[in-house]
Backbone as numpy.savetxt, mean C-alpha at the origin, in Angstrom:
# Nx Ny Nz CAx CAy CAz Cx Cy Cz
20.85 -4.40 -16.82 19.67 -3.84 -17.15 19.45 -2.52 -16.14
19.99 -2.66 -15.04 19.65 -1.55 -14.13 20.23 -0.07 -14.46
21.58 -0.11 -14.93 22.36 1.13 -14.96 21.65 2.18 -15.64
21.18 1.95 -17.00 20.66 2.94 -17.76 19.37 3.75 -17.13
18.48 2.70 -16.49 17.37 3.26 -15.93 17.48 3.99 -14.51
18.48 3.54 -13.79 19.00 4.13 -12.57 19.55 5.64 -13.01
20.31 5.54 -14.07 20.95 6.87 -14.51 19.78 7.80 -14.90
18.79 7.29 -15.52 17.62 8.17 -15.85 16.89 8.76 -14.58
16.76 8.10 -13.59 16.23 8.55 -12.45 17.16 9.65 -11.78
18.55 9.25 -11.69 19.43 10.22 -11.22 19.61 11.50 -11.95
19.24 11.42 -13.25 19.45 12.72 -14.07 18.44 13.74 -13.59
17.44 13.44 -12.79 16.54 14.37 -12.22 16.65 14.48 -10.80
17.93 14.18 -10.29 18.08 14.44 -8.96 18.22 15.82 -8.47
17.83 16.26 -7.29 17.79 17.51 -6.80 18.53 17.52 -5.42
19.78 17.97 -5.41 20.68 17.76 -4.28 20.10 18.74 -3.09
19.39 19.83 -3.50 18.83 20.73 -2.37 17.59 20.16 -1.84
16.85 19.33 -2.51 15.79 18.70 -2.10 15.97 17.44 -1.11
17.05 16.83 -1.56 17.19 15.41 -0.89 17.33 15.45 0.68
18.06 16.38 1.19 18.19 16.49 2.67 16.87 16.42 3.41
16.06 17.35 2.80 14.69 17.46 3.35 13.79 16.12 3.37
14.00 15.47 2.29 13.30 14.17 2.21 13.92 13.20 3.21
15.23 13.12 3.31 15.73 12.26 4.29 15.41 12.60 5.83
15.25 13.88 6.05 14.78 14.26 7.38 13.35 13.88 7.57
12.53 14.11 6.61 11.15 13.87 6.72 10.77 12.32 6.90
11.34 11.56 6.06 11.16 10.03 6.14 11.93 9.27 7.25
13.05 9.92 7.76 13.56 9.37 8.95 14.14 7.98 8.84
14.44 7.43 7.69 14.99 6.13 7.55 16.38 6.35 6.76
17.36 5.71 7.20 18.64 5.94 6.65 18.86 5.14 5.42
18.81 5.89 4.27 18.98 5.34 2.92 19.37 6.48 2.03
19.82 6.31 0.75 20.10 7.30 -0.15 18.68 7.94 -0.61
18.66 9.28 -0.65 17.69 10.08 -1.30 18.14 10.87 -2.33
17.59 10.81 -3.47 17.98 11.69 -4.63 17.40 13.01 -4.87
16.14 13.16 -4.26 15.43 14.40 -4.37 14.76 14.59 -5.63
14.28 13.33 -6.08 13.38 13.29 -7.34 12.01 13.42 -6.95
11.06 14.31 -7.53 9.75 14.39 -7.31 9.08 13.39 -7.75
7.98 13.07 -7.11 7.00 11.85 -7.34 6.45 11.91 -8.77
5.95 13.15 -9.34 5.51 13.19 -10.72 6.56 12.88 -11.72
7.81 13.19 -11.45 8.79 12.73 -12.48 8.94 11.21 -12.53
8.82 10.55 -11.36 8.93 9.21 -11.26 7.68 8.54 -11.91
6.53 9.02 -11.84 5.34 8.71 -12.48 5.52 8.72 -14.04
6.14 9.72 -14.52 6.31 9.92 -16.06 7.30 8.83 -16.43
8.50 8.68 -15.73 9.49 7.79 -16.16 8.89 6.29 -16.15
8.18 5.95 -15.09 7.80 4.53 -15.04 6.60 4.27 -16.05
5.88 5.33 -16.33 4.79 5.11 -17.40 5.39 4.87 -18.74
6.52 5.45 -19.01 7.28 5.28 -20.22 7.86 3.81 -20.31
8.54 3.52 -19.15 9.13 2.21 -19.02 7.99 1.08 -19.17
6.94 1.12 -18.56 5.85 0.15 -18.77 5.43 -0.06 -20.15
5.26 0.95 -20.87 4.95 0.82 -22.27 5.95 0.00 -23.11
7.26 0.12 -22.78 8.27 -0.54 -23.59 8.74 -1.74 -23.16
8.60 -2.12 -22.00 9.08 -3.33 -21.34 8.16 -4.55 -21.31
8.54 -5.75 -21.43 7.70 -6.92 -21.29 7.44 -7.11 -19.80
6.62 -7.90 -19.39 6.36 -8.19 -17.93 7.64 -8.70 -17.39
8.19 -9.61 -18.07 9.44 -10.27 -17.59 10.39 -9.23 -17.21
10.63 -8.28 -18.18 11.60 -7.35 -18.04 11.37 -6.34 -17.03
10.06 -6.05 -16.85 9.58 -5.03 -15.73 9.96 -5.73 -14.47
9.65 -7.02 -14.19 9.98 -7.74 -12.93 11.48 -7.74 -12.68
12.22 -7.92 -13.74 13.62 -7.95 -13.45 14.08 -6.56 -13.12
13.65 -5.60 -13.83 14.13 -4.19 -13.42 13.63 -3.82 -12.13
12.29 -4.01 -11.64 11.84 -3.73 -10.50 12.75 -4.41 -9.39
13.04 -5.65 -9.57 13.87 -6.35 -8.64 15.18 -5.58 -8.45
15.87 -5.31 -9.50 17.16 -4.51 -9.35 17.02 -3.23 -8.78
15.89 -2.45 -9.05 15.83 -1.15 -8.51 15.44 -1.21 -7.06
14.81 -2.12 -6.62 14.34 -2.29 -5.18 15.68 -2.65 -4.47
16.59 -3.42 -4.99 17.78 -3.98 -4.27 18.83 -2.75 -4.12
18.63 -1.66 -4.82 19.58 -0.56 -4.54 19.32 0.09 -3.14
18.08 -0.10 -2.67 17.69 0.51 -1.43 17.74 2.08 -1.54
17.65 2.65 -2.82 17.59 4.16 -2.93 16.11 4.36 -2.78
15.76 5.47 -2.22 14.34 5.75 -1.95 13.53 5.80 -3.28
13.98 6.67 -4.16 13.38 6.83 -5.55 13.40 5.65 -6.33
14.43 4.83 -6.23 14.41 3.56 -7.08 13.37 2.58 -6.48
13.25 2.50 -5.11 12.17 1.66 -4.64 10.68 2.03 -4.94
10.54 3.49 -5.18 9.28 3.92 -5.60 9.10 3.50 -7.04
10.20 3.78 -7.87 10.06 3.42 -9.11 9.76 1.98 -9.33
10.28 1.14 -8.60 10.13 -0.34 -8.69 8.70 -0.71 -8.59
8.13 -0.01 -7.58 6.80 -0.27 -7.18 5.74 0.23 -8.33
6.05 1.40 -8.85 5.33 2.07 -9.81 5.31 1.30 -11.12
6.43 0.58 -11.51 6.63 -0.23 -12.66 5.53 -1.40 -12.62
5.14 -1.81 -11.45 4.33 -2.93 -11.24 2.75 -2.61 -10.97
2.67 -1.27 -10.87 1.18 -0.83 -10.58 0.39 -0.66 -11.91
-0.28 -1.54 -12.21 -1.11 -1.65 -13.44 -2.19 -2.68 -13.21
-3.50 -2.23 -13.63 -4.50 -3.27 -13.57 -4.27 -4.44 -14.35
-4.08 -4.32 -15.59 -3.86 -5.50 -16.45 -2.31 -5.88 -16.61
-2.00 -6.94 -16.11 -0.81 -7.54 -16.33 -0.83 -9.11 -16.55
-0.55 -9.57 -17.66 -0.58 -10.99 -17.86 0.56 -11.53 -18.56
1.26 -12.61 -17.92 0.88 -13.21 -16.78 1.32 -12.40 -15.51
0.65 -12.47 -14.32 1.06 -11.56 -13.18 1.63 -12.34 -11.97
1.75 -13.65 -12.00 2.18 -14.44 -10.92 3.60 -14.09 -10.43
4.41 -13.76 -11.47 5.84 -13.32 -10.98 5.86 -11.95 -10.21
4.86 -10.99 -10.72 4.74 -9.75 -10.05 4.21 -9.96 -8.73
3.15 -10.73 -8.51 2.70 -10.91 -7.24 3.74 -11.47 -6.24
4.43 -12.46 -6.66 5.55 -13.04 -5.92 6.53 -12.17 -5.41
6.91 -11.27 -6.41 7.96 -10.27 -6.18 7.49 -9.18 -5.11
6.26 -8.86 -5.25 5.60 -7.81 -4.31 5.76 -8.44 -2.96
5.29 -9.81 -2.72 5.33 -10.38 -1.54 6.65 -10.59 -0.92
7.70 -10.78 -1.73 9.13 -10.85 -1.24 9.65 -9.61 -0.80
8.98 -8.48 -1.01 9.44 -7.14 -0.55 9.00 -6.79 0.82
7.87 -7.58 1.29 7.21 -7.26 2.55 8.26 -7.05 3.71
9.07 -8.03 3.92 10.12 -7.94 5.12 11.01 -6.65 5.06
11.04 -5.97 3.79 11.93 -4.82 3.73 11.32 -3.50 3.91
9.98 -3.59 4.21 9.09 -2.45 4.39 9.61 -1.75 5.77
9.99 -0.42 5.73 10.25 0.25 6.87 9.90 1.63 7.00
9.03 1.97 5.91 8.59 3.35 6.00 7.22 3.37 5.25
6.39 4.41 5.74 4.99 4.22 5.03 4.96 4.54 3.69
5.76 5.55 3.13 5.80 6.00 1.70 6.19 4.72 0.72
7.21 4.04 1.08 7.62 2.98 0.28 6.67 1.88 0.35
6.22 1.55 1.55 5.29 0.60 1.80 3.92 0.83 1.08
3.47 1.93 1.15 2.17 2.37 0.37 2.25 2.25 -0.98
3.49 2.68 -1.63 3.63 2.35 -3.06 3.58 1.11 -3.54
4.34 0.21 -2.70 4.20 -1.24 -3.03 2.88 -1.71 -2.94
2.13 -1.29 -1.89 0.86 -1.81 -1.66 -0.24 -1.33 -2.65
0.10 -0.27 -3.30 -0.77 0.14 -4.53 -0.64 -0.80 -5.62
0.58 -1.31 -5.78 0.78 -2.50 -6.78 0.07 -3.71 -6.29
0.15 -3.89 -5.07 -0.51 -5.19 -4.50 -1.97 -5.09 -4.73
-2.53 -4.05 -4.57 -3.97 -3.73 -4.63 -4.53 -4.29 -6.07
-3.64 -3.88 -7.11 -4.14 -4.32 -8.48 -4.09 -5.80 -8.63
-3.16 -6.47 -8.05 -2.90 -7.98 -8.07 -4.03 -8.71 -7.34
-4.53 -8.14 -6.25 -5.46 -8.55 -5.40 -6.85 -8.54 -6.10
-7.23 -7.41 -6.58 -8.47 -7.33 -7.37 -8.48 -8.18 -8.72
-7.30 -8.37 -9.18 -7.25 -9.28 -10.36 -7.42 -10.76 -9.90
-7.01 -11.00 -8.68 -7.18 -12.41 -8.33 -7.49 -12.38 -6.71
-8.76 -12.18 -6.30 -9.09 -12.03 -5.03 -8.73 -13.37 -4.13
-8.57 -14.43 -4.78 -8.12 -15.66 -3.99 -6.83 -15.54 -3.33
-6.08 -14.54 -3.71 -4.72 -14.19 -3.15 -5.03 -13.56 -1.69
-6.33 -13.27 -1.29 -6.45 -12.77 0.07 -6.12 -13.95 1.15
-6.15 -15.17 0.58 -5.60 -16.24 1.57 -4.32 -16.12 1.94
-3.40 -15.68 0.93 -2.06 -15.34 1.30 -1.94 -14.06 2.14
-2.79 -13.05 1.94 -2.69 -11.81 2.61 -3.05 -12.20 4.12
-3.93 -12.96 4.34 -4.31 -13.27 5.65 -3.12 -13.72 6.53
-2.16 -14.42 5.85 -1.02 -14.77 6.60 -0.19 -13.61 6.89
-0.29 -12.56 6.30 0.55 -11.33 6.68 0.02 -10.85 8.03
-1.35 -10.98 8.24 -1.86 -10.40 9.53 -1.15 -11.11 10.83
-0.54 -12.21 10.64 0.02 -12.90 11.71 1.57 -12.59 11.81
2.05 -11.75 11.13 3.48 -11.47 11.06 3.91 -10.74 12.29
5.18 -11.02 12.66 5.93 -10.25 13.68 6.31 -8.85 13.23
6.29 -8.60 11.99 6.74 -7.42 11.33 5.61 -6.48 11.22
5.55 -5.41 12.03 4.52 -4.52 11.90 4.10 -4.09 10.48
5.12 -3.67 9.66 4.80 -3.13 8.30 3.96 -4.15 7.54
4.39 -5.44 7.62 3.64 -6.60 7.00 2.32 -6.61 7.47
2.10 -6.65 8.78 0.70 -6.56 9.16 -0.05 -5.38 8.66
0.43 -4.24 8.71 -0.08 -2.99 8.26 -0.46 -3.13 6.68
0.29 -3.90 5.93 0.14 -3.96 4.52 -1.13 -4.68 4.21
-1.42 -5.63 5.11 -2.82 -6.44 4.92 -3.84 -5.47 4.69
-3.93 -4.43 5.43 -5.00 -3.40 5.32 -4.86 -2.44 4.17
-3.66 -2.02 3.97 -3.45 -1.00 2.89 -3.68 -1.73 1.44
-3.21 -3.01 1.38 -3.32 -3.68 0.12 -4.82 -3.96 -0.15
-5.57 -4.15 0.78 -7.03 -4.53 0.59 -7.99 -3.25 0.47
-7.46 -2.02 0.49 -8.43 -0.83 0.38 -9.44 -0.93 -0.76
-9.20 -1.58 -1.95 -10.21 -1.54 -2.96 -11.56 -2.19 -2.37
-11.49 -2.98 -1.45 -12.87 -3.47 -0.80 -13.52 -2.56 0.08
-12.93 -1.38 0.25 -13.68 -0.25 0.94 -14.55 0.57 -0.06
-14.21 0.49 -1.25 -14.48 1.48 -2.30 -15.63 1.14 -3.20
-16.20 -0.12 -3.15 -17.19 -0.58 -3.98 -18.60 -0.02 -3.55
-19.24 0.72 -4.51 -20.59 1.25 -4.13 -21.68 0.03 -4.17
-21.41 -0.90 -5.23 -22.45 -1.86 -5.31 -21.74 -3.27 -5.51
-21.13 -3.67 -4.21 -20.26 -5.00 -4.07 -21.19 -6.14 -4.37
-20.69 -7.11 -4.96 -21.26 -8.37 -5.14 -21.17 -9.22 -3.91
-22.10 -10.09 -3.74 -22.11 -10.88 -2.47 -20.66 -11.49 -2.08
-20.00 -11.83 -3.13 -18.51 -12.36 -2.66 -17.76 -11.28 -2.05
-17.73 -10.00 -2.66 -17.02 -8.97 -2.27 -17.51 -8.53 -0.94
-18.70 -8.61 -0.54 -19.26 -8.29 0.91 -18.59 -9.30 1.89
-18.53 -10.53 1.45 -17.80 -11.56 2.32 -16.42 -11.18 2.52
-15.75 -10.64 1.41 -14.30 -10.30 1.61 -14.36 -9.00 2.48
-15.16 -8.07 2.28 -15.02 -6.80 3.08 -15.32 -7.33 4.65
-16.25 -8.27 4.91 -16.21 -8.59 6.22 -14.99 -9.34 6.78
-14.52 -10.19 5.89 -13.34 -10.86 6.33 -12.23 -9.94 6.68
-12.03 -8.89 6.05 -10.96 -7.93 6.21 -11.25 -7.11 7.45
-12.56 -6.98 7.64 -12.75 -6.14 8.84 -12.67 -6.98 9.96
-12.67 -8.34 9.88 -12.24 -9.23 10.94 -10.74 -9.12 11.40
-9.92 -8.88 10.22 -8.52 -8.61 10.36 -8.32 -7.35 11.18
-9.07 -6.28 10.84 -8.92 -5.02 11.51 -9.29 -5.07 12.94
-10.39 -5.72 13.24 -10.79 -6.01 14.54 -9.59 -6.78 15.43
-8.93 -7.72 14.77 -7.95 -8.33 15.48 -6.66 -7.32 15.74
-6.64 -6.41 15.03 -5.52 -5.40 15.21 -5.80 -4.43 16.23
-7.11 -4.32 16.66 -7.46 -3.25 17.57 -6.55 -3.09 18.87
-6.26 -4.30 19.48 -5.41 -4.17 20.75 -3.94 -3.74 20.53
-3.57 -3.78 19.17 -2.15 -3.38 18.81 -2.22 -1.77 18.94
-1.37 -1.30 19.84 -1.13 0.14 20.21 -0.36 0.90 19.15
0.45 0.13 18.36 1.20 0.90 17.45 0.49 1.96 16.55
1.12 3.14 16.52 0.44 4.13 15.77 0.05 3.87 14.38
1.06 3.31 13.66 0.83 2.96 12.24 -0.17 1.88 12.14
-0.43 1.01 13.07 -1.50 -0.01 12.86 -2.85 0.59 13.17
-2.84 1.50 14.21 -4.12 2.21 14.48 -4.47 3.08 13.30
-3.59 3.75 12.72 -3.78 4.63 11.64 -4.25 3.86 10.50
-3.75 2.63 10.23 -4.27 1.83 9.22 -5.70 1.38 9.44
-6.10 1.00 10.61 -7.50 0.52 10.92 -8.30 1.83 10.49
-8.00 3.01 11.04 -8.75 4.10 10.78 -8.92 4.48 9.35
-7.80 4.27 8.48 -7.87 4.52 7.23 -8.88 3.64 6.53
-8.83 2.33 6.83 -9.70 1.36 6.21 -11.22 1.73 6.50
-11.48 2.05 7.67 -12.79 2.37 8.12 -13.29 3.84 7.53
-12.34 4.70 7.45 -12.68 5.90 6.95 -13.21 5.88 5.42
-12.44 5.02 4.77 -12.80 4.83 3.29 -14.04 4.09 3.18
-14.04 3.06 3.91 -15.30 2.25 3.97 -16.67 3.13 4.29
-16.36 4.04 5.19 -17.65 4.77 5.56 -18.19 5.53 4.48
-17.47 5.89 3.40 -17.99 6.66 2.32 -18.97 5.76 1.44
-18.88 4.49 1.50 -19.61 3.52 0.76 -20.49 2.60 1.50
-20.10 2.40 2.88 -20.72 1.38 3.63 -20.73 1.80 5.08
-21.71 2.89 5.34 -21.66 3.53 6.57 -22.12 2.60 7.68
-23.08 1.63 7.26 -23.60 0.81 8.25 -22.46 -0.21 8.83
-21.87 -0.73 8.03 -20.69 -1.58 8.54 -19.65 -0.77 9.33
-19.33 0.36 9.00 -18.47 1.21 9.57 -19.02 1.44 10.98
-20.27 1.78 11.11 -20.82 2.14 12.46 -20.83 0.94 13.40
-21.02 -0.08 12.73 -21.23 -1.42 13.50 -19.86 -1.71 14.11
-18.81 -1.73 13.28 -17.43 -1.86 13.75 -17.08 -0.99 14.93
-17.44 0.36 14.75 -17.09 1.36 15.78 -17.85 1.05 17.09
-19.13 0.75 16.85 -19.93 0.37 18.15 -19.38 -0.77 18.85
-18.73 -1.69 18.22 -18.14 -2.84 18.88 -16.74 -2.73 19.37
-15.99 -2.03 18.40 -14.61 -1.89 18.83 -13.97 -0.52 19.11
-14.85 0.53 18.88 -14.28 1.87 18.79 -13.85 2.18 20.19
-14.33 1.84 21.28 -13.86 2.33 22.64 -12.51 1.69 22.93
-12.07 0.58 22.26 -10.76 0.00 22.38 -9.74 0.65 21.46
-10.20 1.33 20.41 -9.28 2.07 19.67 -8.64 3.26 20.24
-7.47 3.60 19.71 -6.82 4.94 20.18 -7.79 6.00 19.88
-7.80 7.08 20.71 -8.84 8.13 20.35 -8.60 8.69 18.94
-7.32 8.99 18.47 -7.25 9.58 17.24 -7.74 8.73 16.02
-7.47 7.45 16.30 -7.91 6.50 15.31 -9.47 6.40 15.19
-10.17 6.35 16.33 -11.60 6.29 16.36 -12.16 7.53 15.71
-11.59 8.82 16.03 -11.98 10.03 15.40 -11.93 10.07 13.93
-10.75 9.57 13.49 -10.32 9.56 12.09 -11.38 8.54 11.32
-11.56 7.30 11.92 -12.50 6.33 11.38 -13.82 6.95 11.03
-14.40 7.71 12.03 -15.67 8.25 11.96 -15.82 9.73 11.44
-14.84 10.13 10.78 -14.86 11.46 10.23 -15.98 11.69 9.35
-16.19 10.99 8.37 -17.34 11.16 7.36 -18.59 10.77 7.80
-18.73 9.88 8.83 -19.92 9.42 9.51 -20.58 10.68 10.03
-19.96 11.44 10.76 -20.34 12.73 11.39 -21.10 13.65 10.40
-20.27 13.79 9.14 -20.85 14.64 8.07 -22.21 14.10 7.51
-22.27 12.79 7.37 -23.38 12.11 6.88 -24.73 12.45 7.89
-24.42 12.41 9.03 -25.51 12.68 9.96 -26.00 14.04 10.12
-25.18 15.00 9.63 -25.54 16.51 9.83 -26.49 16.97 8.66
């Protein structure tokens, strides 16, 4: 199943662009130089003609190539709000966690995970296990995959409980000095501040002094604008 779809991606390869991508992402793997909008168009077409089972199979095979654009395409294949049944999709996304080694690939996969979590919030029980991982990218994914809970203007009581639960995870991350973890905390809080400034201020009042300065500043960026 893989060959025809991978050939379709490779038909858009840009040899002049690929070295710059490799230098930017700093992870050793094959880069084809295919622009993200092209991958969006390709995977949109594929989603429309493939069954869920076929998409899971193709995504599995694309991911296993370890080609940058193929891994992005694998994630995009599974990024859709309505997928029924979706258990195989969720299991595949979780199986990719140990392979995360760069923010771009991890973030694309987490966008697919966001859809599956909002479809079934009970899966947060599984995400909580990620927060205890020895693998930094897996811990980071727990925040990136739960960003939808920062964006509700009128959250239901259950969603407020989930929001507080995830803020608890973020608080547990504060002593971790890794740049990507601190950035993820800041990202979650920054997005939350647009919709729930009170919770964001409370978090920063309690934990802000222990965050890295850049993260604290980023987390409160929109709070300052609200006060002016």
